[in-house]
Short mmCIF file of C-alpha atoms in Angstrom, two decimals:
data_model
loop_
_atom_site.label_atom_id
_atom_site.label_comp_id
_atom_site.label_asym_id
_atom_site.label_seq_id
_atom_site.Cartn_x
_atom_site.Cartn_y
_atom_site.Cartn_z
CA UNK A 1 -87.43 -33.63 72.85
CA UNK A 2 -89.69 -31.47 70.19
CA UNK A 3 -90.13 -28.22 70.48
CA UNK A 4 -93.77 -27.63 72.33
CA UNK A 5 -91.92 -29.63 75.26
CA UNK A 6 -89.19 -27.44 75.27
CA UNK A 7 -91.11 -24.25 75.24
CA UNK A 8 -93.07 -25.87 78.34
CA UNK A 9 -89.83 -26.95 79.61
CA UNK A 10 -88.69 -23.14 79.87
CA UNK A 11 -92.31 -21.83 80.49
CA UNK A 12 -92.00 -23.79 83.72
CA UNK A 13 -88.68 -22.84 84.31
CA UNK A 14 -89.16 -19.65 84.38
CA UNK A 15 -92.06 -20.10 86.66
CA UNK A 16 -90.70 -21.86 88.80
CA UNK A 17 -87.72 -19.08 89.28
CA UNK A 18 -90.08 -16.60 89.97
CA UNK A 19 -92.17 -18.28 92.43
CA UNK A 20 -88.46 -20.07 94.34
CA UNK A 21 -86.72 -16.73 93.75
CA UNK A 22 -88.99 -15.01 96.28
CA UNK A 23 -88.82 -17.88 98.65
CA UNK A 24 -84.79 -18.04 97.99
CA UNK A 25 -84.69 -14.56 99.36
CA UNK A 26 -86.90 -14.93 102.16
CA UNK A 27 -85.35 -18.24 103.59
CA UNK A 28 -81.63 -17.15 102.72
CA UNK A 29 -81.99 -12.97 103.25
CA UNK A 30 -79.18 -13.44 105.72
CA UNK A 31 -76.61 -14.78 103.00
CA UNK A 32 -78.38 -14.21 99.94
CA UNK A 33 -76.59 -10.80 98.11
CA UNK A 34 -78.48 -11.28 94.76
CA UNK A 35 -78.14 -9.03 92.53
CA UNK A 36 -79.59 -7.41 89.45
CA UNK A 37 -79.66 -9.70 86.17
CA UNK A 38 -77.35 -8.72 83.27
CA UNK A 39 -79.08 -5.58 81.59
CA UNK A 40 -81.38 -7.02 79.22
CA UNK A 41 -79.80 -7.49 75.44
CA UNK A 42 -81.60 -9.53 72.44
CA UNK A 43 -78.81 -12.40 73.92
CA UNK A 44 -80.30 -12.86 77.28
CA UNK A 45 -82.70 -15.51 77.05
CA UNK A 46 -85.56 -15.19 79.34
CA UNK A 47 -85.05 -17.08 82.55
CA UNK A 48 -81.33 -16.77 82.68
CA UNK A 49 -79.96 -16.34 86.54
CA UNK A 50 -76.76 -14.41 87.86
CA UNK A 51 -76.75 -14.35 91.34
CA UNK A 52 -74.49 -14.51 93.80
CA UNK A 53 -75.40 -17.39 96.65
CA UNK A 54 -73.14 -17.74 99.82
CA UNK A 55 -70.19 -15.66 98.01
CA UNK A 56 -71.17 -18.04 94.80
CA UNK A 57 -71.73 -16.65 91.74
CA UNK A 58 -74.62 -18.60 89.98
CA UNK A 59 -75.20 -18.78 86.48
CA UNK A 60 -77.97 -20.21 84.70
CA UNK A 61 -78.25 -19.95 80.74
CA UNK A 62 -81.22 -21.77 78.68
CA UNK A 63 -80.48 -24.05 76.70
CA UNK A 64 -82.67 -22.31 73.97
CA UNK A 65 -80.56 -19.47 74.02
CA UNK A 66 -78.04 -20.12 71.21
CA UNK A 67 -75.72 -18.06 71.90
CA UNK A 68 -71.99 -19.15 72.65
CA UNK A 69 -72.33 -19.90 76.47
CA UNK A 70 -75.67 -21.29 76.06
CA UNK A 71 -75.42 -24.30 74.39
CA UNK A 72 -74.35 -27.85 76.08
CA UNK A 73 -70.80 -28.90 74.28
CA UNK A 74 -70.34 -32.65 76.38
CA UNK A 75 -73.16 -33.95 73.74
CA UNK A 76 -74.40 -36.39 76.59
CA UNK A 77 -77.25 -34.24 77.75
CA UNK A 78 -80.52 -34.06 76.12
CA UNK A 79 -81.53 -31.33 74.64
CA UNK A 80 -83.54 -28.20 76.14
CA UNK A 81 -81.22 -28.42 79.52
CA UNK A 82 -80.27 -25.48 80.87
CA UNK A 83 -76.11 -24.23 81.47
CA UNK A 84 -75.48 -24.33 84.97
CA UNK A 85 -72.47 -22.29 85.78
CA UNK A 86 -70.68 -21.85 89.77
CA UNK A 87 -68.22 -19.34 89.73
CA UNK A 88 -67.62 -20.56 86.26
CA UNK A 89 -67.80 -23.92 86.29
CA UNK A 90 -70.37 -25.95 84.52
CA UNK A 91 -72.21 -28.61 87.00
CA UNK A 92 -73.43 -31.08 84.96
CA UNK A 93 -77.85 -31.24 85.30
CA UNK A 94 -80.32 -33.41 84.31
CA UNK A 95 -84.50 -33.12 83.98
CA UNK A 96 -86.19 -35.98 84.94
CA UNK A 97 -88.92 -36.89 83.04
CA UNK A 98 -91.89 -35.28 86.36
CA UNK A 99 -90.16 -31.88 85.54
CA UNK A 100 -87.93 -32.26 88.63
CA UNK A 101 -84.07 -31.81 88.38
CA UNK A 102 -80.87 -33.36 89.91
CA UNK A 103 -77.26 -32.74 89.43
CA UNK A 104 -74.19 -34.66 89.38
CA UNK A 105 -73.53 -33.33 93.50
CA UNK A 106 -77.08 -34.45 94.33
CA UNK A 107 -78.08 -37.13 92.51
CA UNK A 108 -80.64 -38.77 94.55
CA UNK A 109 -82.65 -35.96 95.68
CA UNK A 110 -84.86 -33.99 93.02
CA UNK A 111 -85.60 -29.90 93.19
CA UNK A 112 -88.07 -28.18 91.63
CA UNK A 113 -86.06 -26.19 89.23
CA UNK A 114 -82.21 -25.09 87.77
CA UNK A 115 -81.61 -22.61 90.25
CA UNK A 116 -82.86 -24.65 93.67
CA UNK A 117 -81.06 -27.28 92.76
CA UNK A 118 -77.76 -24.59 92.11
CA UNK A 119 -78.08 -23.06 95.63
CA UNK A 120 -78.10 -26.55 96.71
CA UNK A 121 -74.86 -27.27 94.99
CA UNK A 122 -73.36 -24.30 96.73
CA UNK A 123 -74.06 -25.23 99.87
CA UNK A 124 -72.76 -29.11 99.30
CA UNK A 125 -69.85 -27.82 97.87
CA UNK A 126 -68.78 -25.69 101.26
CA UNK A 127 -66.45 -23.16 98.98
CA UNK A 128 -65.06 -26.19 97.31
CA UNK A 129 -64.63 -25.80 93.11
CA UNK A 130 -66.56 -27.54 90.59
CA UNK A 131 -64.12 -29.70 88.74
CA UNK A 132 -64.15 -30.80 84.97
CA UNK A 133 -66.23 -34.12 84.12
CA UNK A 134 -64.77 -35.07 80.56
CA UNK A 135 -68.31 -36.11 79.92
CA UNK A 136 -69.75 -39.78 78.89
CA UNK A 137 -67.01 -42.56 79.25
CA UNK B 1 -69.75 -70.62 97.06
CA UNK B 2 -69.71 -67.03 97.93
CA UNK B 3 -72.31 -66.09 101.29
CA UNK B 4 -73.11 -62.85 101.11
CA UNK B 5 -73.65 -62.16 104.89
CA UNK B 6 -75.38 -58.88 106.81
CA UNK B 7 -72.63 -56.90 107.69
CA UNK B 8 -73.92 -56.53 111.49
CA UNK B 9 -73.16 -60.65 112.26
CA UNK B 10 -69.29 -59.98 110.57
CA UNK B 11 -66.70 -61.23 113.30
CA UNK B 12 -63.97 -58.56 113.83
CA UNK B 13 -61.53 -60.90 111.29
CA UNK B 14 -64.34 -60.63 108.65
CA UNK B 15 -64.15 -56.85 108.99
CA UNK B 16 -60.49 -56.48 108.87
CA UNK B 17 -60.33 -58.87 105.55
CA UNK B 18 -63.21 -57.12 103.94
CA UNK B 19 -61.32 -53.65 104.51
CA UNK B 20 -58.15 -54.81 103.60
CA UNK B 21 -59.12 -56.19 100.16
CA UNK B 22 -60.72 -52.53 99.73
CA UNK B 23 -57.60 -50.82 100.64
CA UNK B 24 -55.33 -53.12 98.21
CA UNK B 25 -57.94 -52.44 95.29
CA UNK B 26 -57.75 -48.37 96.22
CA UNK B 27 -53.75 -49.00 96.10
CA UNK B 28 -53.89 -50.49 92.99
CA UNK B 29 -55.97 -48.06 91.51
CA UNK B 30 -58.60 -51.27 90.57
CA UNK B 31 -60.84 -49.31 93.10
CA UNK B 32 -61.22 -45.87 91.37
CA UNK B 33 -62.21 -47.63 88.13
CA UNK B 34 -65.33 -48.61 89.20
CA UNK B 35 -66.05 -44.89 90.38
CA UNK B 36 -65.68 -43.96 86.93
CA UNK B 37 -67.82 -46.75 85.27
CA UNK B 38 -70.07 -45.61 87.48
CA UNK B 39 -70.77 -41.97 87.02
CA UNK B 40 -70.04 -42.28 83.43
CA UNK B 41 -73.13 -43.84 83.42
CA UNK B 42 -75.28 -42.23 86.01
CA UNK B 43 -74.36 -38.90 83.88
CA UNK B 44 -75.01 -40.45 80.87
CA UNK B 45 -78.84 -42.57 81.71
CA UNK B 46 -81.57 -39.86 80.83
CA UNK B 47 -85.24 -40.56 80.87
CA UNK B 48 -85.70 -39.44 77.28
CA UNK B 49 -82.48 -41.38 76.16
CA UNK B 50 -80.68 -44.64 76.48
CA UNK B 51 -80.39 -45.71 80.23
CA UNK B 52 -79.07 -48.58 81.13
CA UNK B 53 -77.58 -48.26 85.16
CA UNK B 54 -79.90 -46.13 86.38
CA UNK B 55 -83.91 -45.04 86.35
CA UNK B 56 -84.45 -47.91 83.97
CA UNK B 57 -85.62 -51.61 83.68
CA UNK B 58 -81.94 -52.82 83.78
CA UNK B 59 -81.38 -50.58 87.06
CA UNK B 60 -80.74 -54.14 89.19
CA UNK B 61 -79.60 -56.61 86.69
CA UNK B 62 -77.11 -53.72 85.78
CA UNK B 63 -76.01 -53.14 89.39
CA UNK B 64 -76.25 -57.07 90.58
CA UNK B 65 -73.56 -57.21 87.19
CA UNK B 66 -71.58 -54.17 88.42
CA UNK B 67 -71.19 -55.82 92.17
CA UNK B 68 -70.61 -58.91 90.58
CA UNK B 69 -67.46 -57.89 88.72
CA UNK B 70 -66.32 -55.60 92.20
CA UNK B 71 -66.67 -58.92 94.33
CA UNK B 72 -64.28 -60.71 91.61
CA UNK B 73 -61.75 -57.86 92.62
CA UNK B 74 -62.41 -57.93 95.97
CA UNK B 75 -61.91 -61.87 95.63
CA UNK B 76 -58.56 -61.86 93.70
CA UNK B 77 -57.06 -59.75 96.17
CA UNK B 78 -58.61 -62.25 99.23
CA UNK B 79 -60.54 -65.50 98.02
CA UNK B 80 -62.39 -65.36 101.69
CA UNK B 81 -64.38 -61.98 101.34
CA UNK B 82 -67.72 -61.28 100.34
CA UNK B 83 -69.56 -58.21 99.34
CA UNK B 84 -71.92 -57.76 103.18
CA UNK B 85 -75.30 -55.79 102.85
CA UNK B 86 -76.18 -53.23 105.09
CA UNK B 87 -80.00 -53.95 106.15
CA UNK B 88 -80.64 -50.02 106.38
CA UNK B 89 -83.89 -50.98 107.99
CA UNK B 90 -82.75 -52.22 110.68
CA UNK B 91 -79.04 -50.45 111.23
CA UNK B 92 -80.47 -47.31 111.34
CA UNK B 93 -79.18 -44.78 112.94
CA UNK B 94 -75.25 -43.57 112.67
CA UNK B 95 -74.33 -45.58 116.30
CA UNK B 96 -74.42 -48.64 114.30
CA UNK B 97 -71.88 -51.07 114.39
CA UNK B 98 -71.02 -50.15 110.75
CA UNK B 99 -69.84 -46.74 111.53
CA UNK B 100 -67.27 -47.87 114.29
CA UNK B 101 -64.10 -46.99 113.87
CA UNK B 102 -62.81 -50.55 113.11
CA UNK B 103 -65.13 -50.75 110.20
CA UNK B 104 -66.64 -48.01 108.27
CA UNK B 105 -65.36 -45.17 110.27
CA UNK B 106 -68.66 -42.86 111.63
CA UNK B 107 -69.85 -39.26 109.88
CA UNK B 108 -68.10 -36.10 108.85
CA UNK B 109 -67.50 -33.25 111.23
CA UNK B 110 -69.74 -30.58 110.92
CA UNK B 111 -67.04 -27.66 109.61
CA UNK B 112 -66.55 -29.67 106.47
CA UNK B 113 -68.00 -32.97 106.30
CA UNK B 114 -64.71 -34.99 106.76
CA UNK B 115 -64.87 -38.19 107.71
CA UNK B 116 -61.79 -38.59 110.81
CA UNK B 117 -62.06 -41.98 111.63
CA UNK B 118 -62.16 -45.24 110.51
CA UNK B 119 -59.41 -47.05 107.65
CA UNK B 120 -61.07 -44.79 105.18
CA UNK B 121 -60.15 -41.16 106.72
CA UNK B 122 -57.85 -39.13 104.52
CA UNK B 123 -55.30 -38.22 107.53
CA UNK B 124 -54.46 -42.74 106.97
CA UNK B 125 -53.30 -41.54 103.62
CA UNK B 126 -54.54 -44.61 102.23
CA UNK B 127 -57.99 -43.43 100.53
CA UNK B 128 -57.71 -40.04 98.42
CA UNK B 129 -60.92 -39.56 96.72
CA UNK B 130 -59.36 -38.95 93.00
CA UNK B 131 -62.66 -39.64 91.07
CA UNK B 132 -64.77 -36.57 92.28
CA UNK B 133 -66.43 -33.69 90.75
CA UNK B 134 -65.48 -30.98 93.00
CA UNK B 135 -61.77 -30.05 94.52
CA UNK B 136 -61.68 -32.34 97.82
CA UNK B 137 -60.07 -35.62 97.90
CA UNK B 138 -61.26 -36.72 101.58
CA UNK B 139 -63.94 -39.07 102.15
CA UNK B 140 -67.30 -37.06 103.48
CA UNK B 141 -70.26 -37.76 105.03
CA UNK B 142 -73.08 -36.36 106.66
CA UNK B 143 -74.98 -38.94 108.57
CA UNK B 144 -78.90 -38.13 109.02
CA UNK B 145 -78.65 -34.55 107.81
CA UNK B 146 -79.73 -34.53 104.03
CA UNK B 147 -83.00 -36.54 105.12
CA UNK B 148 -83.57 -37.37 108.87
CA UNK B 149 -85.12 -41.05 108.62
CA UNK B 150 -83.65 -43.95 106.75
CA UNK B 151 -86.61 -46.29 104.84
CA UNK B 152 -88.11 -48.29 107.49
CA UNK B 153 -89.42 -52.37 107.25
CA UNK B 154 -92.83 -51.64 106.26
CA UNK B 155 -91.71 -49.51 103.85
CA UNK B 156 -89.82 -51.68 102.26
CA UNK B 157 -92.67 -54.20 102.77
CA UNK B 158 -95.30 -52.22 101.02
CA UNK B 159 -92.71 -51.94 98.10
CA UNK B 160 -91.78 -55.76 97.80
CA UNK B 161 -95.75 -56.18 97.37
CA UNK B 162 -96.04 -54.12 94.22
CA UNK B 163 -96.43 -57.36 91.99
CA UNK B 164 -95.32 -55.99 88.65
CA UNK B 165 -91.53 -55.32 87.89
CA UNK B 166 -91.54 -52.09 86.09
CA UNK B 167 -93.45 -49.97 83.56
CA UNK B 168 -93.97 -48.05 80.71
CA UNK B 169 -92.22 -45.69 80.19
CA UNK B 170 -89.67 -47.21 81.76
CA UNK B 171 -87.96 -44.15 83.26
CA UNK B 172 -87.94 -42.47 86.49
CA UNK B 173 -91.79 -41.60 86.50
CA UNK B 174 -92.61 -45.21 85.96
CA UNK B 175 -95.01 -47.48 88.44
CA UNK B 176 -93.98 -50.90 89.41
CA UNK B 177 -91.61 -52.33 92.08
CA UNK B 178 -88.44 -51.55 90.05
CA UNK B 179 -89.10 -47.66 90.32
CA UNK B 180 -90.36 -47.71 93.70
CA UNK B 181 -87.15 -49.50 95.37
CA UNK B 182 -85.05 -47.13 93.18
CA UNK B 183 -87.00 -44.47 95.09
CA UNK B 184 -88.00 -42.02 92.04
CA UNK B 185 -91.51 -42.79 93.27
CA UNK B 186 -93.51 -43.50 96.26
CA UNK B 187 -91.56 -43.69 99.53
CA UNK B 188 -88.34 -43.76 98.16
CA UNK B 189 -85.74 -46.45 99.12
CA UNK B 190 -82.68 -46.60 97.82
CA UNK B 191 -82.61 -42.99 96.43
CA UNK B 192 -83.37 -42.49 100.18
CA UNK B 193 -80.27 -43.96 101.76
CA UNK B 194 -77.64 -42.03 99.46
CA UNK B 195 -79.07 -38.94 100.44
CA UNK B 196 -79.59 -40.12 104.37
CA UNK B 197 -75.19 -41.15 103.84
CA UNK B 198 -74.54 -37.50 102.71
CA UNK B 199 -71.02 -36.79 101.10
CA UNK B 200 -70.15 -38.66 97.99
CA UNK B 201 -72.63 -41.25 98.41
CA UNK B 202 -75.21 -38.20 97.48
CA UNK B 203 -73.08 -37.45 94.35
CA UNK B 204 -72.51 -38.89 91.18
CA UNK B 205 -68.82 -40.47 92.36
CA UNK B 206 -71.31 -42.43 94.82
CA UNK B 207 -68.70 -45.43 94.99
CA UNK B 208 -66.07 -43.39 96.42
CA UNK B 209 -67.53 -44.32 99.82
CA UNK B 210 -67.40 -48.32 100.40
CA UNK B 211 -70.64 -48.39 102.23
CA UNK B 212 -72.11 -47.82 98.52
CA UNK B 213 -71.48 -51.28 98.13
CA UNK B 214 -73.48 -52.89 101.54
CA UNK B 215 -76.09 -50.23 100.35
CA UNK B 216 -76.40 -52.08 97.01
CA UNK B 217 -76.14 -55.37 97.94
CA UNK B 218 -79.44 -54.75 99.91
CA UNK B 219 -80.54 -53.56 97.07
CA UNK B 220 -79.91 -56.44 95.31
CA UNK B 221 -81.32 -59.04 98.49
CA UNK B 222 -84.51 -56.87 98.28
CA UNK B 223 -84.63 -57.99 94.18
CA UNK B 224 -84.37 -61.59 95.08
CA UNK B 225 -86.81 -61.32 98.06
CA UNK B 226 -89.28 -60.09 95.76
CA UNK B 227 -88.53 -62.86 93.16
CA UNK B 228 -89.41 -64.79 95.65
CA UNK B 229 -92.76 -63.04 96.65
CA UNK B 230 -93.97 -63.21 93.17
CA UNK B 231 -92.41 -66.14 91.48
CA UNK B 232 -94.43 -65.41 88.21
CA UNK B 233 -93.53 -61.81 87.72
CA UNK B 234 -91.00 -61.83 85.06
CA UNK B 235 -88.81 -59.13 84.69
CA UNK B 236 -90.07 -56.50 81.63
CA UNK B 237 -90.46 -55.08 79.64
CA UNK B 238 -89.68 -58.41 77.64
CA UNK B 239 -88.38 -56.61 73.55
CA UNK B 240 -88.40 -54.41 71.10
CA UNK B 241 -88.50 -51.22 73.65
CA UNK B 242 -86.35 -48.11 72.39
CA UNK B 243 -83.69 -46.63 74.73
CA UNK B 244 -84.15 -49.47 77.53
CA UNK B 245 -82.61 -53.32 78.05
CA UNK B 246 -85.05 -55.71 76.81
CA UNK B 247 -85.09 -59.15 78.83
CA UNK B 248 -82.48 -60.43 76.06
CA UNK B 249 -80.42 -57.40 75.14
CA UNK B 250 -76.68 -56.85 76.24
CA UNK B 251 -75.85 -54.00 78.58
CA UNK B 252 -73.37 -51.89 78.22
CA UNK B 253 -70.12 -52.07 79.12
CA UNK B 254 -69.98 -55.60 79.61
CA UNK B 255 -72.21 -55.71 76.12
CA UNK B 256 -71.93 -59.88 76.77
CA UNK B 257 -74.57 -60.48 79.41
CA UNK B 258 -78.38 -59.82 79.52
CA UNK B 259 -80.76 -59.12 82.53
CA UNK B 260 -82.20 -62.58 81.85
CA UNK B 261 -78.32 -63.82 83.11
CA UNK B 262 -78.81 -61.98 85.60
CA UNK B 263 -82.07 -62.75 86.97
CA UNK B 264 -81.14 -65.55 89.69
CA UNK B 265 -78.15 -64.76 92.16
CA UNK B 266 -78.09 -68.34 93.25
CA UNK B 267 -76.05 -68.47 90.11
CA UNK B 268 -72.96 -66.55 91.93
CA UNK B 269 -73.56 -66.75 95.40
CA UNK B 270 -76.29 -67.05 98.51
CA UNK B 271 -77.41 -65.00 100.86
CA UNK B 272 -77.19 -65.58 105.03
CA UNK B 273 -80.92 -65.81 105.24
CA UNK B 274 -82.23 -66.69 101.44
CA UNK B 275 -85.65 -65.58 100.50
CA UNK B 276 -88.16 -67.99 101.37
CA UNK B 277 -90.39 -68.86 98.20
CA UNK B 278 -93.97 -67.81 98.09
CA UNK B 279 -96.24 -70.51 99.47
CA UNK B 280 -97.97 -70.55 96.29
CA UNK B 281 -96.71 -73.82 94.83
CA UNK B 282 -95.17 -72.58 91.37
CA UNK B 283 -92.23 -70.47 93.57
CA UNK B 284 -88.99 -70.95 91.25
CA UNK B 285 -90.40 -71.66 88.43
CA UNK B 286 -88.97 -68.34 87.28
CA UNK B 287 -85.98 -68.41 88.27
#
């Protein structure tokens, strides 16, 4: 992946948090206890997510944003994918090539974006923990 | 010869011997294998990358090869069983005889999505789901929730008309029939029926739930009903294609068989009700 798609990659990411962000709140105000982002520091890459979702803390970290919890270390995944962290955990993410995403606990259904597809893993997990993948066979 | 039959027309004894070769191969631990050859590679296939099981050209031939080698299991345990395919189309709604509790066993309950019934429910102690990628080990499934309506006859139909195999770029945007039955695009089949299952067959670890394999062996009939609809479609792209499986190239893991060995089932085994060839004259002629 060059760089200009990468730069759109995150350009719509962030975009797309914005605009499902709002909606997030409005659909899920009843369980939804976001709250504010990590103060802002030259290491916070723009578009990264901490939220807590159903009692679910959601991290999301892009991939552009070099620093030590940013960067993918299973060396199966493409590059300019964001970190997707549950309470910790990494849940493994893919783009597909329409911009959409999936993840390894929905991998059949596409969302618009790293953080509807995260609230989506929360609620298929049902308080159940992420466990490690070991990556590619 | 092995008769790959619709599971609805199984007698009871075809049900138990089916289940009970599944159970031995769990025991073993021949079962959870396959679970791991299989999201190994549904992790690994990327649009922009090499893909080889999944949103790709060698989608079928790969999965006809993977069902292939899970039959041979099924068949060294008990010669008599074949892999059944669940016509979704028709078996559509969770009263089906494939959810009973002397088959399949029926959906999760609603606290957690466990499934309670059936040889396949984790209070038998005979199927823990090991290969997963969160903490529980019980079977789960949520019938009808994820998406409400399971692909229906003409949509399949309008698919099996799409007279070209796949396309550039080969990937999960692509046109073609290929795509379309994978359900990236367009009205979305088999993509479709994962999500309608729920539970693991939504995930990654899809095999962990048996029906995966009635769901795929549809899969497969629908390939050979549309060789038969369009007997001079070959499959594509034909070589020299970066990331994908060329007509002639090996797939991983096997890495000694081609799509082109896989391209006529009749090879390994029939099907209850076999295609019928396209009235056009030259029907085989590709096969």
């Amino acid at each position: 992946m060059n760089k200009i798609t990468r730069r759109q990659a995150l350009g719509t990411t962030a975009g797309a948090l914005t605009v499902l962000g709002l909606a997030g709140a409005t659909a899920h105000a009843a369980v939804t206890r976001s709250r504010p982002a990590a103060p802002a520091a030259p290491t916070t890459p723009a578009g990264t997510v901490d939220e807590v979702y159903q009692g679910r803390r959601i991290r999301i970290v892009p991939a552009s944003g070099g620093d030590d919890h940013g960067g993918h270390h299973g060396g199966h995944q493409a590059p300019g994918q964001p970190t997707v962290l549950i309470d910790g955990r990494e849940l493994h993410v893919m783009r597909n090539a329409d911009g959409s995403w999936i993840s390894v606990v929905n991998h059949y259904e596409t969302f618009s974006g790293p953080l509807p597809l995260a609230r989506a893993a929360v609620r298929e997990l049902q308080g159940a923990s992420l466990v490690p993948m070991g990556g590619m066979r | 010869m092995t008769i790959r039959k619709n599971q609805a027309s199984l007698t009871p004894e075809e049900k138990r011997a089916f289940v009970a070769a599944l159970l031995e191969l769990k025991r073993t631990g021949r079962y959870d294998r396959f679970v791991t050859t299989h999201n190994g590679f549904i992790m690994g296939d990327t649009d922009s990358g090499d893909r080889v099981g999944h949103r790709s050209p060698s989608f079928l031939p790969w999965h006809r090869r993977f069902l292939l080698e899970f039959e041979a299991a099924l068949q060294a345990v008990d010669p008599a069983v074949a892999l059944p395919y669940w016509d979704w189309t028709a078996d559509r709604t969770a009263r089906s005889s494939l959810w009973a509790a002397d088959f399949l066993g029926g959906t999760g309950r609603a606290r957690d999505g466990q499934v309670l019934d059936g040889p396949f429910a984790y209070a038998t102690g005979k199927w823990e789901i090991a290969v997963r990628v969160d903490g529980r080990s019980y079977l789960r499934r949520a019938l009808g929730t994820g998406v409400a309506q399971l692909p229906t006859r003409a949509e399949v139909d309008s698919v099996l008309a799409m007279p070209v195999y796949d396309a550039a770029p080969w990937n999960s945007s692509s046109g073609g029939f290929r795509n379309h039955l994978e359900g990236w695009r367009g009205a979305n089949l088999h993509n479709r029926v994962h999500v309608w299952v729920g539970g693991q067959m939504a995930t990654g670890v899809s095999p962990n739930d048996p029906v995966f394999w009635m769901h795929h062996a549809f899969i497969d009939k629908l390939w050979a009903d549309w060789q038969a609809l369009h007997p001079q479609s070959p499959y594509l792209p034909a070589a020299g294609t970066p990331n994908v499986v060329d007509l002639n190239d090996t797939m991983r893991p096997w890495n000694d068989v081609t799509p082109a060995d896989m391209l006529d089932h009749r090879k390994f085994y029939t099907f209850d009700t076999e295609p019928v060839p396209a009235p056009a004259g030259a029907a085989a002629s590709q096969r």
